[in-house]
mmCIF file of C-alpha atoms in Angstrom:
data_model
loop_
_atom_site.group_PDB
_atom_site.id
_atom_site.type_symbol
_atom_site.label_atom_id
_atom_site.label_comp_id
_atom_site.label_asym_id
_atom_site.label_seq_id
_atom_site.Cartn_x
_atom_site.Cartn_y
_atom_site.Cartn_z
ATOM 1 C CA MET Z 14 -17.259 42.225 -39.965
ATOM 2 C CA LYS Z 15 -19.666 40.290 -37.726
ATOM 3 C CA HIS Z 16 -22.974 39.931 -39.147
ATOM 4 C CA CYS Z 17 -26.449 38.767 -37.282
ATOM 5 C CA LYS Z 18 -29.989 37.706 -38.814
ATOM 6 C CA THR Z 19 -32.781 40.106 -38.454
ATOM 7 C CA PHE Z 20 -35.759 39.207 -36.231
ATOM 8 C CA HIS Z 21 -39.123 40.278 -36.800
ATOM 9 C CA ALA Z 22 -41.907 39.877 -34.283
ATOM 10 C CA LEU Z 23 -43.685 36.733 -36.660
ATOM 11 C CA ALA Z 24 -40.252 35.044 -37.283
ATOM 12 C CA ALA Z 25 -39.086 35.973 -33.097
ATOM 13 C CA ALA Z 26 -42.303 33.798 -32.173
ATOM 14 C CA ALA Z 27 -41.599 30.626 -34.214
ATOM 15 C CA ILE Z 28 -37.836 30.927 -31.987
ATOM 16 C CA MET Z 29 -39.104 28.613 -29.242
ATOM 17 C CA THR Z 30 -36.637 25.010 -28.696
ATOM 18 C CA THR Z 31 -33.293 26.831 -29.757
ATOM 19 C CA ALA Z 32 -31.259 30.278 -28.821
ATOM 20 C CA VAL Z 33 -30.253 32.048 -32.010
ATOM 21 C CA ALA Z 34 -26.845 31.733 -34.139
ATOM 22 C CA CYS Z 35 -25.429 34.429 -35.862
ATOM 23 C CA GLU Z 36 -24.413 34.496 -39.119
ATOM 24 C CA TYR Z 37 -21.341 35.923 -40.795
ATOM 25 C CA LYS Z 38 -21.626 36.531 -44.665
ATOM 26 C CA ASP Z 39 -20.538 39.986 -46.545
ATOM 27 C CA LEU Z 40 -23.658 43.049 -45.293
ATOM 28 C CA GLY Z 41 -23.276 44.341 -48.635
ATOM 29 C CA THR Z 42 -25.430 41.850 -49.426
ATOM 30 C CA ASP Z 43 -27.647 42.687 -47.315
ATOM 31 C CA PRO Z 44 -30.070 45.690 -47.530
ATOM 32 C CA VAL Z 45 -31.326 46.005 -44.001
ATOM 33 C CA PHE Z 46 -27.145 47.314 -42.852
ATOM 34 C CA ASP Z 47 -26.397 49.819 -46.105
ATOM 35 C CA ASN Z 48 -27.134 52.314 -43.012
ATOM 36 C CA GLY Z 49 -25.940 50.381 -40.561
ATOM 37 C CA THR Z 50 -22.406 51.358 -38.761
ATOM 38 C CA GLU Z 51 -19.836 49.857 -36.808
ATOM 39 C CA VAL Z 52 -20.256 49.394 -33.266
ATOM 40 C CA VAL Z 53 -17.342 48.100 -30.739
ATOM 41 C CA VAL Z 54 -18.141 46.165 -28.014
ATOM 42 C CA ARG Z 55 -15.974 46.185 -25.224
ATOM 43 C CA PHE Z 56 -16.762 44.252 -21.367
ATOM 44 C CA ASP Z 57 -15.052 45.236 -17.979
ATOM 45 C CA TRP Z 58 -15.371 41.744 -15.798
ATOM 46 C CA ASP Z 59 -14.683 43.260 -12.644
ATOM 47 C CA ARG Z 60 -17.503 42.213 -10.768
ATOM 48 C CA THR Z 61 -17.702 38.538 -11.951
ATOM 49 C CA ASP Z 62 -15.570 35.574 -10.779
ATOM 50 C CA SER Z 63 -14.899 34.292 -14.204
ATOM 51 C CA ILE Z 64 -14.789 35.018 -17.787
ATOM 52 C CA PRO Z 65 -17.016 33.121 -19.838
ATOM 53 C CA GLN Z 66 -15.626 31.909 -23.581
ATOM 54 C CA SER Z 67 -18.133 33.926 -25.301
ATOM 55 C CA MET Z 68 -21.072 36.223 -25.168
ATOM 56 C CA ARG Z 69 -24.728 36.990 -26.743
ATOM 57 C CA MET Z 70 -26.114 40.426 -27.362
ATOM 58 C CA ALA Z 71 -29.525 41.274 -28.400
ATOM 59 C CA PHE Z 72 -29.772 44.902 -30.044
ATOM 60 C CA TYR Z 73 -34.144 45.701 -29.622
ATOM 61 C CA ASN Z 74 -34.829 48.485 -31.748
ATOM 62 C CA LYS Z 75 -37.563 50.875 -29.865
ATOM 63 C CA ASN Z 76 -38.890 52.301 -32.710
ATOM 64 C CA PHE Z 77 -39.970 49.318 -35.076
ATOM 65 C CA ASN Z 78 -40.441 45.881 -33.989
ATOM 66 C CA VAL Z 79 -37.531 44.162 -34.985
ATOM 67 C CA HIS Z 80 -33.759 42.918 -33.079
ATOM 68 C CA TYR Z 81 -30.492 41.506 -33.818
ATOM 69 C CA ILE Z 82 -29.053 39.052 -32.112
ATOM 70 C CA TYR Z 83 -25.183 39.048 -32.550
ATOM 71 C CA ASP Z 84 -22.295 36.188 -31.026
ATOM 72 C CA VAL Z 85 -19.257 38.353 -30.174
ATOM 73 C CA ASN Z 86 -15.529 37.769 -28.363
ATOM 74 C CA SER Z 87 -16.159 38.546 -24.508
ATOM 75 C CA HIS Z 88 -13.262 40.778 -24.223
ATOM 76 C CA GLU Z 89 -14.041 43.263 -27.304
ATOM 77 C CA ASP Z 90 -15.374 43.222 -30.614
ATOM 78 C CA THR Z 91 -16.967 44.917 -33.509
ATOM 79 C CA ILE Z 92 -20.348 44.301 -35.192
ATOM 80 C CA MET Z 93 -22.399 46.251 -37.489
ATOM 81 C CA VAL Z 94 -25.725 47.344 -36.121
ATOM 82 C CA PRO Z 95 -28.001 49.790 -38.447
ATOM 83 C CA LYS Z 96 -28.702 53.360 -37.567
ATOM 84 C CA GLY Z 97 -31.420 53.826 -34.424
ATOM 85 C CA ASP Z 98 -32.556 53.733 -31.167
ATOM 86 C CA TYR Z 99 -32.231 50.575 -29.070
ATOM 87 C CA GLU Z 100 -32.422 48.873 -25.922
ATOM 88 C CA VAL Z 101 -29.541 46.378 -25.161
ATOM 89 C CA ALA Z 102 -29.143 42.770 -23.409
ATOM 90 C CA ALA Z 103 -26.304 40.844 -22.732
ATOM 91 C CA TRP Z 104 -25.493 37.229 -21.395
ATOM 92 C CA ASN Z 105 -23.053 34.862 -21.924
ATOM 93 C CA GLY Z 106 -23.244 32.626 -24.911
ATOM 94 C CA ASP Z 107 -20.999 29.614 -24.007
ATOM 95 C CA THR Z 108 -23.508 27.550 -21.808
ATOM 96 C CA LYS Z 109 -24.671 23.764 -22.417
ATOM 97 C CA HIS Z 110 -27.560 23.239 -20.075
ATOM 98 C CA VAL Z 111 -29.365 26.984 -20.140
ATOM 99 C CA TYR Z 112 -32.441 27.770 -22.213
ATOM 100 C CA VAL Z 113 -32.568 31.048 -23.567
ATOM 101 C CA GLY Z 114 -36.574 32.128 -24.158
ATOM 102 C CA GLY Z 115 -38.149 35.209 -24.839
ATOM 103 C CA LEU Z 116 -36.055 36.345 -27.070
ATOM 104 C CA GLY Z 117 -38.324 38.537 -29.030
ATOM 105 C CA LYS Z 118 -38.672 41.150 -26.365
ATOM 106 C CA ARG Z 119 -35.752 42.559 -24.689
ATOM 107 C CA THR Z 120 -38.546 42.644 -21.344
ATOM 108 C CA ALA Z 121 -38.805 38.803 -21.917
ATOM 109 C CA LEU Z 122 -35.681 37.670 -22.246
ATOM 110 C CA TYR Z 123 -35.515 34.729 -19.510
ATOM 111 C CA ALA Z 124 -32.840 31.781 -18.689
ATOM 112 C CA THR Z 125 -33.943 28.762 -17.254
ATOM 113 C CA THR Z 126 -33.027 24.747 -17.406
ATOM 114 C CA PRO Z 127 -34.585 22.051 -18.485
ATOM 115 C CA HIS Z 128 -36.944 19.594 -16.568
ATOM 116 C CA PHE Z 129 -34.956 16.615 -14.474
ATOM 117 C CA ASN Z 130 -37.369 14.127 -16.168
ATOM 118 C CA PRO Z 131 -35.869 10.563 -14.395
ATOM 119 C CA ARG Z 132 -37.107 7.033 -14.831
ATOM 120 C CA PHE Z 133 -38.600 6.803 -10.807
ATOM 121 C CA SER Z 134 -40.242 4.317 -9.603
ATOM 122 C CA ALA Z 135 -44.113 4.897 -8.206
ATOM 123 C CA SER Z 136 -42.854 4.790 -4.782
ATOM 124 C CA VAL Z 137 -39.797 6.891 -5.639
ATOM 125 C CA THR Z 138 -41.935 9.485 -7.108
ATOM 126 C CA MET Z 139 -44.311 8.941 -4.318
ATOM 127 C CA LEU Z 140 -41.210 9.997 -2.074
ATOM 128 C CA MET Z 141 -39.750 12.845 -3.601
ATOM 129 C CA ASP Z 142 -43.868 14.263 -4.253
ATOM 130 C CA SER Z 143 -43.452 14.555 -0.191
ATOM 131 C CA LEU Z 144 -39.742 15.722 0.767
ATOM 132 C CA PHE Z 145 -40.968 18.496 -2.456
ATOM 133 C CA SER Z 146 -44.264 19.008 -2.415
ATOM 134 C CA ARG Z 147 -44.855 17.760 -6.348
ATOM 135 C CA GLN Z 148 -42.532 20.495 -7.221
ATOM 136 C CA ALA Z 149 -41.082 20.506 -10.984
ATOM 137 C CA MET Z 150 -37.309 19.157 -10.597
ATOM 138 C CA LEU Z 151 -35.180 21.266 -12.454
ATOM 139 C CA ASP Z 152 -31.549 20.651 -13.545
ATOM 140 C CA TYR Z 153 -28.801 22.915 -12.660
ATOM 141 C CA PRO Z 154 -27.528 25.819 -14.388
ATOM 142 C CA ASP Z 155 -24.393 26.775 -16.040
ATOM 143 C CA TYR Z 156 -22.710 29.715 -14.869
ATOM 144 C CA MET Z 157 -24.257 32.621 -16.265
ATOM 145 C CA VAL Z 158 -23.931 36.933 -16.789
ATOM 146 C CA HIS Z 159 -25.902 39.290 -17.845
ATOM 147 C CA ASP Z 160 -26.454 43.421 -18.269
ATOM 148 C CA ASN Z 161 -28.325 45.511 -19.610
ATOM 149 C CA HIS Z 162 -28.505 49.429 -21.286
ATOM 150 C CA GLU Z 163 -32.340 51.415 -21.837
ATOM 151 C CA LEU Z 164 -30.638 52.837 -24.872
ATOM 152 C CA GLU Z 165 -27.572 53.539 -26.815
ATOM 153 C CA SER Z 166 -28.730 55.623 -30.420
ATOM 154 C CA ILE Z 167 -26.550 54.221 -33.376
ATOM 155 C CA GLU Z 168 -25.869 56.900 -35.959
ATOM 156 C CA LYS Z 169 -25.242 56.346 -39.356
ATOM 157 C CA TYR Z 170 -21.181 56.159 -40.111
ATOM 158 C CA GLU Z 171 -20.313 57.412 -36.784
ATOM 159 C CA LYS Z 172 -18.494 54.634 -34.680
ATOM 160 C CA LYS Z 173 -19.815 53.507 -31.977
ATOM 161 C CA ILE Z 174 -18.009 52.365 -28.596
ATOM 162 C CA ILE Z 175 -20.451 50.382 -25.921
ATOM 163 C CA THR Z 176 -18.789 49.276 -22.493
ATOM 164 C CA MET Z 177 -20.874 46.317 -20.967
ATOM 165 C CA HIS Z 178 -20.559 45.826 -17.058
ATOM 166 C CA PRO Z 179 -22.185 42.219 -16.630
ATOM 167 C CA ASP Z 180 -22.463 40.772 -13.493
ATOM 168 C CA SER Z 181 -23.553 37.444 -12.247
ATOM 169 C CA MET Z 182 -27.213 35.907 -12.651
ATOM 170 C CA VAL Z 183 -26.942 33.092 -10.460
ATOM 171 C CA TYR Z 184 -25.553 31.907 -6.683
ATOM 172 C CA SER Z 185 -22.913 29.490 -5.849
ATOM 173 C CA VAL Z 186 -23.519 26.556 -3.483
ATOM 174 C CA ARG Z 187 -21.591 25.059 -1.953
ATOM 175 C CA VAL Z 188 -22.476 21.961 0.334
ATOM 176 C CA ARG Z 189 -20.213 19.636 2.907
ATOM 177 C CA MET Z 190 -21.070 17.094 5.349
ATOM 178 C CA GLY Z 191 -18.765 15.316 7.723
ATOM 179 C CA GLY Z 192 -18.144 12.538 9.656
ATOM 180 C CA ILE Z 193 -20.448 9.895 6.850
ATOM 181 C CA ALA Z 194 -18.898 6.381 7.436
ATOM 182 C CA GLY Z 195 -19.455 3.853 4.826
ATOM 183 C CA LEU Z 196 -18.559 6.041 1.839
ATOM 184 C CA ASP Z 197 -16.114 3.561 0.647
ATOM 185 C CA ILE Z 198 -19.123 1.029 -0.623
ATOM 186 C CA CYS Z 199 -20.540 3.857 -1.772
ATOM 187 C CA ARG Z 200 -21.034 4.539 -6.120
ATOM 188 C CA SER Z 201 -22.979 7.608 -6.791
ATOM 189 C CA ILE Z 202 -24.077 10.308 -4.787
ATOM 190 C CA ARG Z 203 -26.858 12.337 -5.729
ATOM 191 C CA GLY Z 204 -28.458 15.367 -4.114
ATOM 192 C CA ALA Z 205 -31.685 17.881 -4.572
ATOM 193 C CA ILE Z 206 -32.841 21.245 -2.748
ATOM 194 C CA GLY Z 207 -36.521 21.918 -2.851
ATOM 195 C CA ASN Z 208 -38.132 25.959 -2.809
ATOM 196 C CA MET Z 209 -35.457 27.268 -5.444
ATOM 197 C CA ALA Z 210 -35.592 29.606 -8.599
ATOM 198 C CA GLY Z 211 -35.741 27.865 -11.677
ATOM 199 C CA THR Z 212 -35.875 31.253 -13.832
ATOM 200 C CA ARG Z 213 -34.336 34.381 -14.292
ATOM 201 C CA PHE Z 214 -35.008 37.617 -16.350
ATOM 202 C CA ILE Z 215 -32.441 38.588 -18.124
ATOM 203 C CA GLY Z 216 -33.215 41.880 -19.420
ATOM 204 C CA PHE Z 217 -35.347 43.443 -16.526
ATOM 205 C CA GLN Z 218 -36.032 42.218 -12.938
ATOM 206 C CA GLU Z 219 -34.744 38.673 -11.421
ATOM 207 C CA LYS Z 220 -36.400 35.827 -10.678
ATOM 208 C CA THR Z 221 -39.804 34.769 -11.690
ATOM 209 C CA GLN Z 222 -42.033 31.527 -11.415
ATOM 210 C CA ASP Z 223 -42.814 29.278 -8.584
ATOM 211 C CA TYR Z 224 -40.826 27.388 -6.231
ATOM 212 C CA VAL Z 225 -38.775 24.282 -7.895
ATOM 213 C CA THR Z 226 -36.307 21.554 -7.023
ATOM 214 C CA ILE Z 227 -33.283 21.833 -8.283
ATOM 215 C CA VAL Z 228 -31.096 18.318 -8.239
ATOM 216 C CA PHE Z 229 -26.972 18.769 -8.311
ATOM 217 C CA ASP Z 230 -24.144 16.072 -8.276
ATOM 218 C CA ALA Z 231 -22.076 15.178 -5.732
ATOM 219 C CA ASN Z 232 -18.703 13.519 -4.267
ATOM 220 C CA GLY Z 233 -17.354 11.288 -1.424
ATOM 221 C CA ASN Z 234 -14.388 11.470 0.206
ATOM 222 C CA ALA Z 235 -14.149 7.915 2.121
ATOM 223 C CA GLN Z 236 -11.154 8.911 3.073
ATOM 224 C CA ASP Z 237 -12.101 11.875 5.505
ATOM 225 C CA SER Z 238 -15.953 10.655 5.522
ATOM 226 C CA THR Z 239 -17.134 13.172 3.736
ATOM 227 C CA VAL Z 240 -19.643 14.676 1.089
ATOM 228 C CA THR Z 241 -18.999 17.888 -1.226
ATOM 229 C CA ALA Z 242 -21.326 19.086 -3.482
ATOM 230 C CA ASP Z 243 -20.605 22.407 -6.148
ATOM 231 C CA PHE Z 244 -23.128 23.749 -8.260
ATOM 232 C CA TYR Z 245 -25.619 26.961 -9.140
ATOM 233 C CA VAL Z 246 -28.859 27.950 -8.560
ATOM 234 C CA PHE Z 247 -31.120 31.370 -10.120
ATOM 235 C CA GLY Z 248 -32.118 32.376 -6.887
ATOM 236 C CA LEU Z 249 -32.901 30.901 -3.087
ATOM 237 C CA GLU Z 250 -36.472 31.650 -3.434
ATOM 238 C CA PRO Z 251 -38.777 33.283 -6.519
ATOM 239 C CA THR Z 252 -39.724 36.958 -6.055
ATOM 240 C CA GLU Z 253 -43.039 36.261 -7.314
ATOM 241 C CA ARG Z 254 -43.973 34.298 -3.588
ATOM 242 C CA THR Z 255 -45.683 36.828 -1.361
ATOM 243 C CA GLU Z 256 -44.723 34.791 1.134
ATOM 244 C CA PRO Z 257 -41.132 32.812 1.922
ATOM 245 C CA ALA Z 258 -40.832 28.800 2.334
ATOM 246 C CA ASP Z 259 -41.558 27.919 6.154
ATOM 247 C CA SER Z 260 -38.648 25.598 5.126
ATOM 248 C CA THR Z 261 -35.605 24.631 2.529
ATOM 249 C CA LEU Z 262 -35.367 20.713 1.874
ATOM 250 C CA MET Z 263 -32.354 19.359 0.571
ATOM 251 C CA ALA Z 264 -32.120 15.367 0.169
ATOM 252 C CA VAL Z 265 -29.204 13.089 -0.440
ATOM 253 C CA PHE Z 266 -29.283 9.977 -1.968
ATOM 254 C CA PHE Z 267 -26.848 7.409 -2.035
ATOM 255 C CA TRP Z 268 -25.661 4.156 -3.909
ATOM 256 C CA THR Z 269 -23.918 1.259 -2.515
ATOM 257 C CA ASP Z 270 -23.092 -1.841 -3.473
ATOM 258 C CA SER Z 271 -25.477 -3.190 -0.320
ATOM 259 C CA GLY Z 272 -28.542 -1.256 -1.155
ATOM 260 C CA ASN Z 273 -29.774 2.596 -1.957
ATOM 261 C CA THR Z 274 -30.561 4.606 0.997
ATOM 262 C CA TYR Z 275 -31.006 8.912 1.100
ATOM 263 C CA LEU Z 276 -30.772 11.559 4.507
ATOM 264 C CA ARG Z 277 -33.288 14.238 4.218
ATOM 265 C CA LEU Z 278 -31.791 17.325 5.910
ATOM 266 C CA ASN Z 279 -33.537 21.222 6.771
ATOM 267 C CA VAL Z 280 -31.532 23.266 5.295
ATOM 268 C CA THR Z 281 -33.811 26.645 6.453
ATOM 269 C CA GLU Z 282 -31.123 28.640 8.285
ATOM 270 C CA TYR Z 283 -28.209 28.174 5.807
ATOM 271 C CA ILE Z 284 -31.087 29.509 3.015
ATOM 272 C CA ASN Z 285 -31.530 32.452 5.712
ATOM 273 C CA LYS Z 286 -28.083 33.679 6.600
ATOM 274 C CA ALA Z 287 -27.566 33.783 2.932
ATOM 275 C CA LYS Z 288 -30.166 36.053 2.491
ATOM 276 C CA ARG Z 289 -29.664 38.216 4.997
ATOM 277 C CA ASP Z 290 -25.508 38.783 4.235
ATOM 278 C CA GLY Z 291 -26.732 39.057 0.592
ATOM 279 C CA SER Z 292 -23.760 36.820 -0.819
ATOM 280 C CA ARG Z 293 -23.675 34.750 -4.100
ATOM 281 C CA THR Z 294 -22.173 31.998 -2.661
ATOM 282 C CA PHE Z 295 -23.499 30.140 -0.113
ATOM 283 C CA ILE Z 296 -22.726 27.662 2.444
ATOM 284 C CA ILE Z 297 -24.390 24.447 3.388
ATOM 285 C CA ASP Z 298 -21.742 22.939 6.092
ATOM 286 C CA LEU Z 299 -23.649 20.557 7.915
ATOM 287 C CA GLY Z 300 -20.030 19.664 9.706
ATOM 288 C CA ASP Z 301 -19.836 15.864 11.304
ATOM 289 C CA MET Z 302 -23.015 14.251 11.114
ATOM 290 C CA ASN Z 303 -21.663 10.860 12.811
ATOM 291 C CA ILE Z 304 -23.637 9.081 9.901
ATOM 292 C CA ASP Z 305 -23.170 4.769 9.042
ATOM 293 C CA LEU Z 306 -24.659 4.378 5.658
ATOM 294 C CA ARG Z 307 -24.092 0.711 6.869
ATOM 295 C CA SER Z 308 -26.057 0.948 9.551
ATOM 296 C CA LEU Z 309 -28.503 3.526 7.726
ATOM 297 C CA LEU Z 310 -29.253 0.922 4.998
ATOM 298 C CA GLN Z 311 -30.860 -0.777 7.745
ATOM 299 C CA LYS Z 312 -33.480 1.533 8.518
ATOM 300 C CA SER Z 313 -34.281 2.998 5.500
ATOM 301 C CA MET Z 314 -33.411 1.839 1.612
ATOM 302 C CA ILE Z 315 -35.426 3.082 -1.368
ATOM 303 C CA ASP Z 316 -35.822 1.272 -4.402
ATOM 304 C CA ILE Z 317 -34.309 3.512 -7.272
ATOM 305 C CA SER Z 318 -30.985 2.738 -9.452
ATOM 306 C CA VAL Z 319 -28.212 4.788 -10.384
ATOM 307 C CA GLU Z 320 -29.924 4.084 -14.381
ATOM 308 C CA GLU Z 321 -33.435 5.353 -13.242
ATOM 309 C CA TRP Z 322 -32.059 8.300 -12.007
ATOM 310 C CA ASN Z 323 -30.055 9.329 -14.967
ATOM 311 C CA ASP Z 324 -31.882 12.117 -16.923
ATOM 312 C CA GLU Z 325 -31.024 12.264 -20.695
ATOM 313 C CA HIS Z 326 -28.826 15.713 -20.650
ATOM 314 C CA HIS Z 327 -29.336 17.692 -24.000
ATOM 315 C CA GLY Z 328 -26.781 20.369 -24.305
ATOM 316 C CA LEU Z 329 -29.049 23.573 -24.900
ATOM 317 C CA SER Z 330 -27.734 26.604 -26.219
#
């Protein structure tokens, strides 16, 4: 039987830097669970494109300032929960670059990604500030799902079955740029897109916080002269903004043996189309751009190395 730690308000407040991992031990040694019952948790994956390796669940007691967090199998698992009335939240626990915070209260649960802190030179910092209006730069998130139950009543010694129906927390972004000659001299390609949502609540509403710039990796194919990228974002814009962004800019940076350069691209129409369609997958297909990197290098070069762009990514759970 799986067991998880108990969290009171003061203890929960101290959990700021890492998510909580469950313990496994004999329930008979913990008096908190003497009045508990078996709860079978099942997951229905009809709403998602893929199934995570594991899930994490939080049971928030509605009458006492205490909650319990469990790591469970993503198909079916059995846990022991003390009797009581609970609000329940669930999200996948197999992410590497997502931080889950606000664990002390279901309505405060949120997911975000680490800040991207490259070693930019002063000139490149000024360039990025001018492109993205000094927005915070964040890594793109892993694939994430979530679900919530408003009320689950757990009675003493009565076996309970809970079925969760997780849905995606993220949008899938696919970028394609064709007609780019000179990719044979390109060593690395990175990108950044502004005016995205950097945080999403797990427990109730969707997104929050100000606009951020999401940094992503890209790939170049010299044979067909294309650049592609696939990544996730928490939202196409924050919900707390009363006015939408005037425009959405994307920049693609190229490192070559002859120097380094970038393209500045307005992708507002693609973002607006995705919003109208209500789709969680949106495609930025810029078609054939008829650009030669060798010519572009003669017009606009940036003084930044791949090493300066790289950030130290630390896995978060």
